[in-house]
mmCIF file of C-alpha atoms and ligand atoms in Angstrom:
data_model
loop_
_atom_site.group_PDB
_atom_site.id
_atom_site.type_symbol
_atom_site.label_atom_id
_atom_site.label_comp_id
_atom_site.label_asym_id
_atom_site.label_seq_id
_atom_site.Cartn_x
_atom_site.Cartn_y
_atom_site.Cartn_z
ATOM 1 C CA UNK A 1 106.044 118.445 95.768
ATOM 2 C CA UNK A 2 105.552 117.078 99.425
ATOM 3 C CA UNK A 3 106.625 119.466 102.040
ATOM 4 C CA UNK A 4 107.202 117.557 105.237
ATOM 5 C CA UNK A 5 107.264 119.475 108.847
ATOM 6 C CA UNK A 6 109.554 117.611 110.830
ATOM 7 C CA UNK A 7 112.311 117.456 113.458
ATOM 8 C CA UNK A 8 115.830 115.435 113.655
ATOM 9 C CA UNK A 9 114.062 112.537 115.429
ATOM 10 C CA UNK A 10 113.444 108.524 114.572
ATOM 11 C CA UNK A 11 109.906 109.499 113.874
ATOM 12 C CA UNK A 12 110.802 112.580 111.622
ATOM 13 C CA UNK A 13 113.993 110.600 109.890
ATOM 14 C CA UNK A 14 111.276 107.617 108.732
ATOM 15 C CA UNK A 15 109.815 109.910 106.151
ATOM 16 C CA UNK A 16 112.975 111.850 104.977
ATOM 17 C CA UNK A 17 114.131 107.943 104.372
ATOM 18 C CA UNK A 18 110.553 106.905 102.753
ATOM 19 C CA UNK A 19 111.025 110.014 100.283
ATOM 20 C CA UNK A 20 114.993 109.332 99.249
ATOM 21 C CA UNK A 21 113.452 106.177 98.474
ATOM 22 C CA UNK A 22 110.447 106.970 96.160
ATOM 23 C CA UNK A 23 112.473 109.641 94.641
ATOM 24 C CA UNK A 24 109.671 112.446 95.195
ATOM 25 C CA UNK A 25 110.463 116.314 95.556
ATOM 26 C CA UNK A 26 110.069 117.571 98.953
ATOM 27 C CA UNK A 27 111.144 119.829 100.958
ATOM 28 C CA UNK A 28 111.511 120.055 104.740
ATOM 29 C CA UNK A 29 110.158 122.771 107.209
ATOM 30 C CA UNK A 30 111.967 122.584 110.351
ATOM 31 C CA UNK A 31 109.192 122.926 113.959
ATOM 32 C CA UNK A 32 111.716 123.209 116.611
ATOM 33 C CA UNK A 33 109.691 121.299 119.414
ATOM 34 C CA UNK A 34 112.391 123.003 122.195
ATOM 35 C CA UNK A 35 110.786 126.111 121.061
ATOM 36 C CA UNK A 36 106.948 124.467 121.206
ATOM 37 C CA UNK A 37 106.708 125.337 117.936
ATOM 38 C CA UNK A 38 104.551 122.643 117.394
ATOM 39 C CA UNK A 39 101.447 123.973 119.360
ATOM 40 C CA UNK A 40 101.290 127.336 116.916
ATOM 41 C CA UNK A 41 98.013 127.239 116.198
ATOM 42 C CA UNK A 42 98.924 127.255 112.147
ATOM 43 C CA UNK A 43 100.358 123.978 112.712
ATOM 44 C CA UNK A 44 98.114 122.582 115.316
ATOM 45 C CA UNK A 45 95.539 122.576 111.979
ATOM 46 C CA UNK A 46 97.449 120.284 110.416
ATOM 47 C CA UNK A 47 98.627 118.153 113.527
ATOM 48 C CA UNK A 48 95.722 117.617 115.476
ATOM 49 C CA UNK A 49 98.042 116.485 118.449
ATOM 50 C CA UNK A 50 100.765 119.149 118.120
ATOM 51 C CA UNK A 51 103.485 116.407 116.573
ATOM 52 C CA UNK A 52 105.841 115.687 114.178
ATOM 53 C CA UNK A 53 106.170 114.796 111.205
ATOM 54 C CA UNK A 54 103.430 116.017 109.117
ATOM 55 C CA UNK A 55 103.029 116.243 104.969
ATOM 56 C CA UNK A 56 101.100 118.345 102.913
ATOM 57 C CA UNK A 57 100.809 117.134 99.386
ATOM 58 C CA UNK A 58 100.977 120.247 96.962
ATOM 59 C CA UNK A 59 99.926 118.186 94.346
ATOM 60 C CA UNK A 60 96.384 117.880 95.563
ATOM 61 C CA UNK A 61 96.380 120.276 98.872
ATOM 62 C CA UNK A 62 96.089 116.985 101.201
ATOM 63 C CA UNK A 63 97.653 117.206 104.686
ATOM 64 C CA UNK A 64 98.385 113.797 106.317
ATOM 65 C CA UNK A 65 99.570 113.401 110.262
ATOM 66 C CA UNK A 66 100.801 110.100 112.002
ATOM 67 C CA UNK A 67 104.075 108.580 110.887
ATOM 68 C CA UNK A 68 102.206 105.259 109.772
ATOM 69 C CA UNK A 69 99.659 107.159 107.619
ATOM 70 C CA UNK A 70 101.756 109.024 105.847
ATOM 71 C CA UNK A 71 104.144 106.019 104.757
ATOM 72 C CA UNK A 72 101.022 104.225 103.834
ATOM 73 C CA UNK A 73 100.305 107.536 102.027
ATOM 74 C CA UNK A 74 103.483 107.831 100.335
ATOM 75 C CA UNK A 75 103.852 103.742 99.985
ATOM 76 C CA UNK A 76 100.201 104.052 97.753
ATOM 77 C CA UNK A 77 101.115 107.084 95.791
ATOM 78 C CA UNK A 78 104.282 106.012 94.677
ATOM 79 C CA UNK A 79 103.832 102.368 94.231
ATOM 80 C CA UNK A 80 106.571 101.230 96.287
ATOM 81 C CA UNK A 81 107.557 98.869 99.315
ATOM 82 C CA UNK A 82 103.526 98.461 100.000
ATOM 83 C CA UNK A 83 102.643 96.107 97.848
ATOM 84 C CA UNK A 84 98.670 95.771 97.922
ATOM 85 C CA UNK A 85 99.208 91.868 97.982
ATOM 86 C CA UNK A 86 101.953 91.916 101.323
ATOM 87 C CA UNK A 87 99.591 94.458 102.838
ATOM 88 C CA UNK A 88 98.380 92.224 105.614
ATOM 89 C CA UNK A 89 101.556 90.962 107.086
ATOM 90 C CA UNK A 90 103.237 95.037 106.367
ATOM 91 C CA UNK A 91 100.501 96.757 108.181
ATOM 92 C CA UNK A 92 101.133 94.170 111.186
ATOM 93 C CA UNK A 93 104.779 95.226 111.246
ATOM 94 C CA UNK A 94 103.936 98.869 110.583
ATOM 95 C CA UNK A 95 101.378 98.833 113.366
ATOM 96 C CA UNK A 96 103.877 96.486 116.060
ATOM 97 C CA UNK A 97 106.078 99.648 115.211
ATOM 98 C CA UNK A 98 104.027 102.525 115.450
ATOM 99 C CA UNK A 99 102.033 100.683 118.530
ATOM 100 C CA UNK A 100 104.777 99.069 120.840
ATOM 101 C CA UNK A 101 108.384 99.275 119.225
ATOM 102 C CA UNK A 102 108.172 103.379 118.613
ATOM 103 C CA UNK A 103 106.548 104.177 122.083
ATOM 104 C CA UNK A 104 108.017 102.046 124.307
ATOM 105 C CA UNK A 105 111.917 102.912 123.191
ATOM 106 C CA UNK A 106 110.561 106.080 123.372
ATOM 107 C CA UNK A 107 109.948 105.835 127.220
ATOM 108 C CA UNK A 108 113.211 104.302 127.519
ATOM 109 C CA UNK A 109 114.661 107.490 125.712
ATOM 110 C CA UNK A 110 112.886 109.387 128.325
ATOM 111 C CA UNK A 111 114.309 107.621 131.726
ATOM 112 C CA UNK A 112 117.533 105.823 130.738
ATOM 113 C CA UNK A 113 118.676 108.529 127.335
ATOM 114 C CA UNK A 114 117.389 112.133 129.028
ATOM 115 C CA UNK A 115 116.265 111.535 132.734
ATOM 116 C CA UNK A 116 118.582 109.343 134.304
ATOM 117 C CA UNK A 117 118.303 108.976 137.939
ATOM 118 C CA UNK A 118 114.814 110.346 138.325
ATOM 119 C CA UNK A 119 112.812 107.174 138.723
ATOM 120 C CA UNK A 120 114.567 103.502 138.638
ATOM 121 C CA UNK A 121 111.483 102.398 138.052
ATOM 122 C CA UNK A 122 111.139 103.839 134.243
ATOM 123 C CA UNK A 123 114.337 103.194 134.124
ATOM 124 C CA UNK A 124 114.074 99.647 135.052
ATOM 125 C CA UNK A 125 110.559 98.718 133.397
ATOM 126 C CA UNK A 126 111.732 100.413 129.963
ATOM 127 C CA UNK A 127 115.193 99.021 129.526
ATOM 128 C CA UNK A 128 114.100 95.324 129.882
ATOM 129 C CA UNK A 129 110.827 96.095 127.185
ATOM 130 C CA UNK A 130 113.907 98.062 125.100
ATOM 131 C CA UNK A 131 115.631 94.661 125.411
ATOM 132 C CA UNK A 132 112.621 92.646 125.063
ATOM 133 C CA UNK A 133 112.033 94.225 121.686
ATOM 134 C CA UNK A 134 115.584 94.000 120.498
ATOM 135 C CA UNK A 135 115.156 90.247 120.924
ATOM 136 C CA UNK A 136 111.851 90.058 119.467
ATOM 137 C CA UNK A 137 112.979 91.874 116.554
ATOM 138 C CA UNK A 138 116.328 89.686 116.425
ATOM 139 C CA UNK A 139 113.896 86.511 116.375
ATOM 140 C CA UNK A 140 111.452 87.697 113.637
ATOM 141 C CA UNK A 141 114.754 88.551 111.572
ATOM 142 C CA UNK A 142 115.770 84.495 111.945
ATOM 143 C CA UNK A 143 113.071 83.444 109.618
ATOM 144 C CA UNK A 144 112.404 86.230 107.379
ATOM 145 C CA UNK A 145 114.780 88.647 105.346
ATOM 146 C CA UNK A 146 113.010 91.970 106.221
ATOM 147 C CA UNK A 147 110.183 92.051 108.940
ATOM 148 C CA UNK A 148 107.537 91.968 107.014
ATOM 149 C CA UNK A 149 108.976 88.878 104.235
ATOM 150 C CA UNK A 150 111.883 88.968 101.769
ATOM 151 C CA UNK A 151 111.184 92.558 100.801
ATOM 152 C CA UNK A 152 112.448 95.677 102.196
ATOM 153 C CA UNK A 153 109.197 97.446 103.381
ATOM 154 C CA UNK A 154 107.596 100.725 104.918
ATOM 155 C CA UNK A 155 107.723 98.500 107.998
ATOM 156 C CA UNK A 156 111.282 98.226 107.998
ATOM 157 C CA UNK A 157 111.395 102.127 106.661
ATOM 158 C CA UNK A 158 109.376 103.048 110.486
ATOM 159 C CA UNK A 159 111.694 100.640 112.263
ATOM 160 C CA UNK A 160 115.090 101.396 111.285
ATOM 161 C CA UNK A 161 115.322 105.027 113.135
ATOM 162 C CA UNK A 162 114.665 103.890 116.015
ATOM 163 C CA UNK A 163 117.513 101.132 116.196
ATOM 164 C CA UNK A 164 119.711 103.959 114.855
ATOM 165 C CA UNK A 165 119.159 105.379 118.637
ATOM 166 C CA UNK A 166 120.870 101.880 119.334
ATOM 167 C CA UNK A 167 124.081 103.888 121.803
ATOM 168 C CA UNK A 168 121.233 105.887 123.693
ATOM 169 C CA UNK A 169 119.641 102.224 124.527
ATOM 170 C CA UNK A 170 123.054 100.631 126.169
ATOM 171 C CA UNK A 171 121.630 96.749 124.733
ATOM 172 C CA UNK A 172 123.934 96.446 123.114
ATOM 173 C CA UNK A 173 123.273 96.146 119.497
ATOM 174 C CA UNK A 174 125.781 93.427 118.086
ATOM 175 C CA UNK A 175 124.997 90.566 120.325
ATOM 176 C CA UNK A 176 121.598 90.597 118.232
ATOM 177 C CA UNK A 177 123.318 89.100 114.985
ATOM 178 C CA UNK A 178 120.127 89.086 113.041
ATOM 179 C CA UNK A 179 119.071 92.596 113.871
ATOM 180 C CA UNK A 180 122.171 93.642 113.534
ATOM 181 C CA UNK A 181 123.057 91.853 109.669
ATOM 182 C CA UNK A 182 119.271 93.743 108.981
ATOM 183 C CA UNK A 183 120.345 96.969 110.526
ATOM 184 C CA UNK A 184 123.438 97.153 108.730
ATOM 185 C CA UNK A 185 121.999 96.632 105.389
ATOM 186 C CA UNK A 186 119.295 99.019 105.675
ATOM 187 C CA UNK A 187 122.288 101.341 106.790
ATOM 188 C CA UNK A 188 124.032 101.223 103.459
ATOM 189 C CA UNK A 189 121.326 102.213 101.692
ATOM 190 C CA UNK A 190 121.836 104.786 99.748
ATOM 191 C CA UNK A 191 118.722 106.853 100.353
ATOM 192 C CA UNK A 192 118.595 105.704 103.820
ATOM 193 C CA UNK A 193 122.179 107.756 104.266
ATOM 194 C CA UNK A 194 120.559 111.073 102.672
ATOM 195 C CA UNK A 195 117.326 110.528 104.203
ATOM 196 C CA UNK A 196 119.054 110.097 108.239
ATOM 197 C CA UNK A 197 120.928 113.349 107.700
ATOM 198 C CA UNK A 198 117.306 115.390 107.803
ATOM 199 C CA UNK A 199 118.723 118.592 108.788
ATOM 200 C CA UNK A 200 121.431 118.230 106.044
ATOM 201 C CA UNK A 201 123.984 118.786 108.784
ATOM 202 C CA UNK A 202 126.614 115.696 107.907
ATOM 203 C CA UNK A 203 124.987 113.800 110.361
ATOM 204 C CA UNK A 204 126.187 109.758 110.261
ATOM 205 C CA UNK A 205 124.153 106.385 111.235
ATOM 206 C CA UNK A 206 125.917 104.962 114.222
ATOM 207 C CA UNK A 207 127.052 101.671 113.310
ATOM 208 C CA UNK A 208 127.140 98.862 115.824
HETATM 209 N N1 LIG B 1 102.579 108.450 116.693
HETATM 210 C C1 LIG B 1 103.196 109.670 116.234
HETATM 211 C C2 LIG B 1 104.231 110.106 117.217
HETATM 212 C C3 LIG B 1 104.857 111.418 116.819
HETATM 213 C C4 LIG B 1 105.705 111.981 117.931
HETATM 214 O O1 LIG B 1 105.699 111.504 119.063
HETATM 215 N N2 LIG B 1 106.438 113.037 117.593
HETATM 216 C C5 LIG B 1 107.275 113.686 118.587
HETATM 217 C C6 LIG B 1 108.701 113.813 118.085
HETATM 218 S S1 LIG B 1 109.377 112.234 117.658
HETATM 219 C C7 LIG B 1 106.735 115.084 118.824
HETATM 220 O O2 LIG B 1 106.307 115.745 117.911
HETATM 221 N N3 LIG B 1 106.786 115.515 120.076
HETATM 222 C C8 LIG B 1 106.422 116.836 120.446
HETATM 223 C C9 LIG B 1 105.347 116.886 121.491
HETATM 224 O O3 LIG B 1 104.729 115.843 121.772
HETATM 225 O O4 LIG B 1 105.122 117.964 122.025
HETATM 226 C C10 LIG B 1 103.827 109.429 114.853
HETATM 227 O O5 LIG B 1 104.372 108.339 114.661
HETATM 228 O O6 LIG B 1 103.760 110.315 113.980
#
């Protein structure tokens, strides 16, 4: 059983979706960062950096931090969408993500989503890299099926949430056919559906 500490954000929602997929048991114990639950010192020995999401394997007692780790983790252990002969061209997807695409919409979460007004220039700098990764994205998804080749990947499984913040990013979504024709099949996933409602609350994928 994998028990996953998490909260209802892109970077908690990309393992709820990896386990739907694979199919393992889990469960989920909620750390309500409005409450700072995350810098308890119980948790802080798992989380070196006081974030989410974390696993702990119960199978062996291993605890495993950092979104990308613990898809390569899970990706390994279950033999699925990391296949050790792709790994090269995944980890440079999974890395773009976890490196640029997850940080940078992040900051333009921060000025445009939750701090609007405070500083045009976050608000400025992050919308056009927001926009600059939507079309870099959009370009990648010409030539290839998925981003890292014709199969659906952990890459695509740390990408996906944070496109699902699409309304917060005002980019407007649909005039990026390819990301959007990628987006919307991911969307109708079936475990992608279970795994984006993370606090089992009914909660929906926006659609474009
Ligand atoms: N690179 C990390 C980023 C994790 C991260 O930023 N988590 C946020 C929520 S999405 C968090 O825990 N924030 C609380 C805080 O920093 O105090 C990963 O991908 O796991």
């Amino acid at each position: 059983m994998i028990e996953l500490f998490s909260s209802d954000t892109p970077n908690g929602k990309k393992i709820t979706i990896m386990l739907e997929e694979i199919g393992f048991d889990y469960n989920v114990t909620k750390i309500d960062l409005t409450k700072e639950e995350q810098f308890k010192p119980d948790f802080k020995k798992i989380s070196p950096f006081g974030k989410i999401p974390v696993i702990i394997d119960h199978e062996n007692g291993k605890s495993i931090f950092e979104s990308g780790a613990i898809l390569m983790y899970l990706g390994e252990k279950s033999n699925k969408f990391y296949e050790v002969k792709d790994r090269n061209v995944i980890n440079q997807w999974l890395m773009a993500q976890m490196g640029t695409i997850g940080p940078m919409i992040g900051q333009h979460h921060q000025f445009h989503h939750y701090n609007p007004g405070k500083s045009q220039f976050g608000e400025e700098r992050f919308f056009k890299i927001a926009k600059r990764i939507y079309g870099e994205l959009d370009e990648r998804l010409i030539s290839s099926e998925y981003l890292a080749g014709p199969k659906y990947t952990i890459a695509d499984i740390a990408t996906w949430p944070w496109i699902a913040r699409h309304e917060w990013h005002d980019i407007g979504l649909k005039n990026y056919k390819n990301l959007t024709k990628w987006y919307l099949e991911i969307a109708n996933r079936e475990s992608v559906i279970k795994g984006y409602d993370l606090m089992k609350n009914g909660s929906k994928i926006p659609k474009p």
